[in-house]
Coordinates of N, CA and C in Angstrom, one line a residue:
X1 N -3.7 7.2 -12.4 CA -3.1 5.9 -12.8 C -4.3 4.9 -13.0
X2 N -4.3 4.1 -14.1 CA -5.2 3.3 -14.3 C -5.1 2.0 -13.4
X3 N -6.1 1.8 -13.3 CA -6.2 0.4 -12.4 C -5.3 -0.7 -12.7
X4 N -4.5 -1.2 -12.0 CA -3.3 -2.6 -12.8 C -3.8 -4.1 -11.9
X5 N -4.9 -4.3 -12.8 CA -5.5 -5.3 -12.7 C -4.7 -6.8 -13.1
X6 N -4.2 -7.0 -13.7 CA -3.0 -7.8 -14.6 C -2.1 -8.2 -13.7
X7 N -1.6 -6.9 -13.3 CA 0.0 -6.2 -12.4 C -0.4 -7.0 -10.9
X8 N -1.9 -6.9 -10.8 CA -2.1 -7.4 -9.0 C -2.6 -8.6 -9.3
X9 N -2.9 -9.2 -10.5 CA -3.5 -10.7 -10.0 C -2.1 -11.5 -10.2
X10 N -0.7 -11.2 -11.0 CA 0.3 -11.4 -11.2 C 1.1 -11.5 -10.0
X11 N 1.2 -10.3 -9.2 CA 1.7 -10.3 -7.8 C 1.0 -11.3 -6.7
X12 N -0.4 -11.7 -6.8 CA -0.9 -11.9 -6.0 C -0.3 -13.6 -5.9
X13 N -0.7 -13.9 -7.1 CA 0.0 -15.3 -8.1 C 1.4 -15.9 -7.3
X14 N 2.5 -14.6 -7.1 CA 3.7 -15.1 -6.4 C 3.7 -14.8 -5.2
X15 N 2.9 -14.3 -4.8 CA 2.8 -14.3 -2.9 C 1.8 -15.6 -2.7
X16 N 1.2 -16.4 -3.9 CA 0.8 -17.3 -3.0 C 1.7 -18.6 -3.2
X17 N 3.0 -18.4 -3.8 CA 3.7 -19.7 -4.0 C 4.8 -19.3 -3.0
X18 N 4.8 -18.2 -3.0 CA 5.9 -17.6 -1.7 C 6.2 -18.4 -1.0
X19 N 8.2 -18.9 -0.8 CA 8.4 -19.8 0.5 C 8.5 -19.3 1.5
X20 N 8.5 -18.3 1.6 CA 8.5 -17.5 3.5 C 7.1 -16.4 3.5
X21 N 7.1 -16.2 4.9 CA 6.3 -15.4 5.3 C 6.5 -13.6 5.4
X22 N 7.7 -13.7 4.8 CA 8.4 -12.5 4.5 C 8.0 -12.2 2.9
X23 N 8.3 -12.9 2.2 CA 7.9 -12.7 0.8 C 6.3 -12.7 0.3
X24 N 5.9 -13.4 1.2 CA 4.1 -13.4 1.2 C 3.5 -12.0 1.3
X25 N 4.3 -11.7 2.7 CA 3.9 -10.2 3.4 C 4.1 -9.3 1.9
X26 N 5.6 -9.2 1.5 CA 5.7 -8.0 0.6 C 4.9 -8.5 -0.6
X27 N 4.4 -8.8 -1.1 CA 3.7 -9.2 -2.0 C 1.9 -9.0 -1.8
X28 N 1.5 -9.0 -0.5 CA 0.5 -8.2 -0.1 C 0.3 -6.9 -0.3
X29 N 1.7 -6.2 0.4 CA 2.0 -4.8 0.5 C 1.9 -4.3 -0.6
X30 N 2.1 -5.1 -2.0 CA 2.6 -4.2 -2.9 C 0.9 -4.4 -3.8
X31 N 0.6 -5.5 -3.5 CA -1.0 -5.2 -3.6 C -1.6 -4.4 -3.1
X32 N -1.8 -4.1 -2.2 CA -2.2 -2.8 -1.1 C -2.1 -1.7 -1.8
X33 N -0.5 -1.5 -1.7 CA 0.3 0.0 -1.9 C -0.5 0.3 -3.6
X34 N -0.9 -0.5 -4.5 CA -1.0 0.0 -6.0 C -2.3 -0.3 -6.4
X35 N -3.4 -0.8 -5.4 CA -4.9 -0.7 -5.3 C -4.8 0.4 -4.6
X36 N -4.4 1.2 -3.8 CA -4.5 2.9 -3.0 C -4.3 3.5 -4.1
X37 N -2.7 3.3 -4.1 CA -2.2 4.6 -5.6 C -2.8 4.7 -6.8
X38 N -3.6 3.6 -6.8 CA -4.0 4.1 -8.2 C -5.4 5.1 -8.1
X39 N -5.6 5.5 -6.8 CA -6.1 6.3 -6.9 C -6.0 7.4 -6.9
X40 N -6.5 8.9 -7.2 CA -6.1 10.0 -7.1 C -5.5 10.8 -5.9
X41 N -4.4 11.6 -5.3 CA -4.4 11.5 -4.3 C -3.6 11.4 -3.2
X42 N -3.8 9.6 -3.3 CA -3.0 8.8 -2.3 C -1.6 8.0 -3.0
X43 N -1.0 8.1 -2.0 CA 0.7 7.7 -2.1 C 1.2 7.4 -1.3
X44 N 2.3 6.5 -1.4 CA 3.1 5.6 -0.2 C 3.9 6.6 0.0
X45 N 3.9 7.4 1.4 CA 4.9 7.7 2.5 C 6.5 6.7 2.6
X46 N 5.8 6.1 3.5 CA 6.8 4.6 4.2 C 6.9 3.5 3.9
X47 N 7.3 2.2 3.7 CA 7.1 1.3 3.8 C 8.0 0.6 4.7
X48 N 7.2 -0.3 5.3 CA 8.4 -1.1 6.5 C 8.5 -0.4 7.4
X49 N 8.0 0.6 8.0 CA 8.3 1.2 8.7 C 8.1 0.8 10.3
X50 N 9.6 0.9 11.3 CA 9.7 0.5 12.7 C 9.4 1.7 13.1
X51 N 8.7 2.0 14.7 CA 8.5 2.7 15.3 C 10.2 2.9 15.8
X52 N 10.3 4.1 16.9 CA 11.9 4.1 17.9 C 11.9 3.2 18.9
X53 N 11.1 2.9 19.8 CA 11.6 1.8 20.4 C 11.5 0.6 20.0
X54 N 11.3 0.4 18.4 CA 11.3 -1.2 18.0 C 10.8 -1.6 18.1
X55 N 9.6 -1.4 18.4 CA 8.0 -2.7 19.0 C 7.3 -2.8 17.7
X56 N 7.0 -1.8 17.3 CA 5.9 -2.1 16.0 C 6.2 -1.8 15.0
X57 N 6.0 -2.4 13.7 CA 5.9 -2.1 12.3 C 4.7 -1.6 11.4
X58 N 5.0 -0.8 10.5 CA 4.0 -0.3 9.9 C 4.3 -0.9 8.6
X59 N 3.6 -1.6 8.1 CA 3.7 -2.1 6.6 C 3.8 -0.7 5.5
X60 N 2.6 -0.3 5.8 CA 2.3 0.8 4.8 C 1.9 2.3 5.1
X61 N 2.9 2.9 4.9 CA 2.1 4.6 5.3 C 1.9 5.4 4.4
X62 N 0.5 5.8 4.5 CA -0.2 6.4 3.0 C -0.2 7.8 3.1
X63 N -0.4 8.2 2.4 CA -1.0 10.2 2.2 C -2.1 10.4 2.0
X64 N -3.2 10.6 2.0 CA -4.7 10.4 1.5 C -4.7 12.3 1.2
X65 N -4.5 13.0 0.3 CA -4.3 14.4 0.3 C -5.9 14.5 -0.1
X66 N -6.2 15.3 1.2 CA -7.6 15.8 1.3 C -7.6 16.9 0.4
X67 N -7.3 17.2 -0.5 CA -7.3 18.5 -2.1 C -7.9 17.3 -3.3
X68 N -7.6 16.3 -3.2 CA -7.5 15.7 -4.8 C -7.9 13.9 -4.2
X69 N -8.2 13.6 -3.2 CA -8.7 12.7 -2.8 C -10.7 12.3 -3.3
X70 N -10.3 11.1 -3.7 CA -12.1 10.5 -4.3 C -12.5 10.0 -2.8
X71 N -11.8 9.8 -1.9 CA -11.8 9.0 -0.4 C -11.8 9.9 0.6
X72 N -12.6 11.0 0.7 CA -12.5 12.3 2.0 C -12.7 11.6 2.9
X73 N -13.6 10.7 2.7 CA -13.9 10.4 4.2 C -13.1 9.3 4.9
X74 N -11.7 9.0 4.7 CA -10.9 8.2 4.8 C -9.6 9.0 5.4
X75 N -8.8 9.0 6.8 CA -8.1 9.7 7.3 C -6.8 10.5 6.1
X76 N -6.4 11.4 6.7 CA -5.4 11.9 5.6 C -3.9 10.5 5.7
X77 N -3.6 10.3 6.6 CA -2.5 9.2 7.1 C -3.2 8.2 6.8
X78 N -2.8 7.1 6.5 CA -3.2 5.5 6.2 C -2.1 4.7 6.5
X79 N -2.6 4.3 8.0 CA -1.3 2.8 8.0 C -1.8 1.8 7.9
X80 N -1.1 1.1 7.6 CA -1.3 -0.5 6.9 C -0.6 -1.5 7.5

């Protein structure tokens, strides 16, 4: 996937006018999530993801597939 250079300065654009701190957040993530993916590779698992007892969140959970990855040296799991 080609780099969406356009696609993230556009998103970036509405998470900085964002009225909450909810809408800021996703608007990061999806910056995150499609600067990773556009690499070979890697892919969003999760997003939002709560642990079982409810304490923590994981914004982003990545796949880093050690076969077709440009990033080896970057864990196979990526949380964000």
């Amino acid at each position: 996937m080609p780099y969406p250079h356009k696609r993230i300065a556009k998103r970036l654009a509405e998470g900085d006018v964002a009225k909450t701190t909810k809408a800021k957040g996703a608007a990061l993530e999806d910056v995150v999530s499609w600067t990773f993916c556009s690499l070979p590779g890697l892919r969003v698992l999760k997003r939002d993801f709560i642990d079982t007892a409810g304490g923590s969140e994981i914004d982003l959970l990545l796949y880093n597939d050690p076969r077709s990855t440009p990033v080896p040296f970057l864990s196979e799991y990526l949380m964000i």
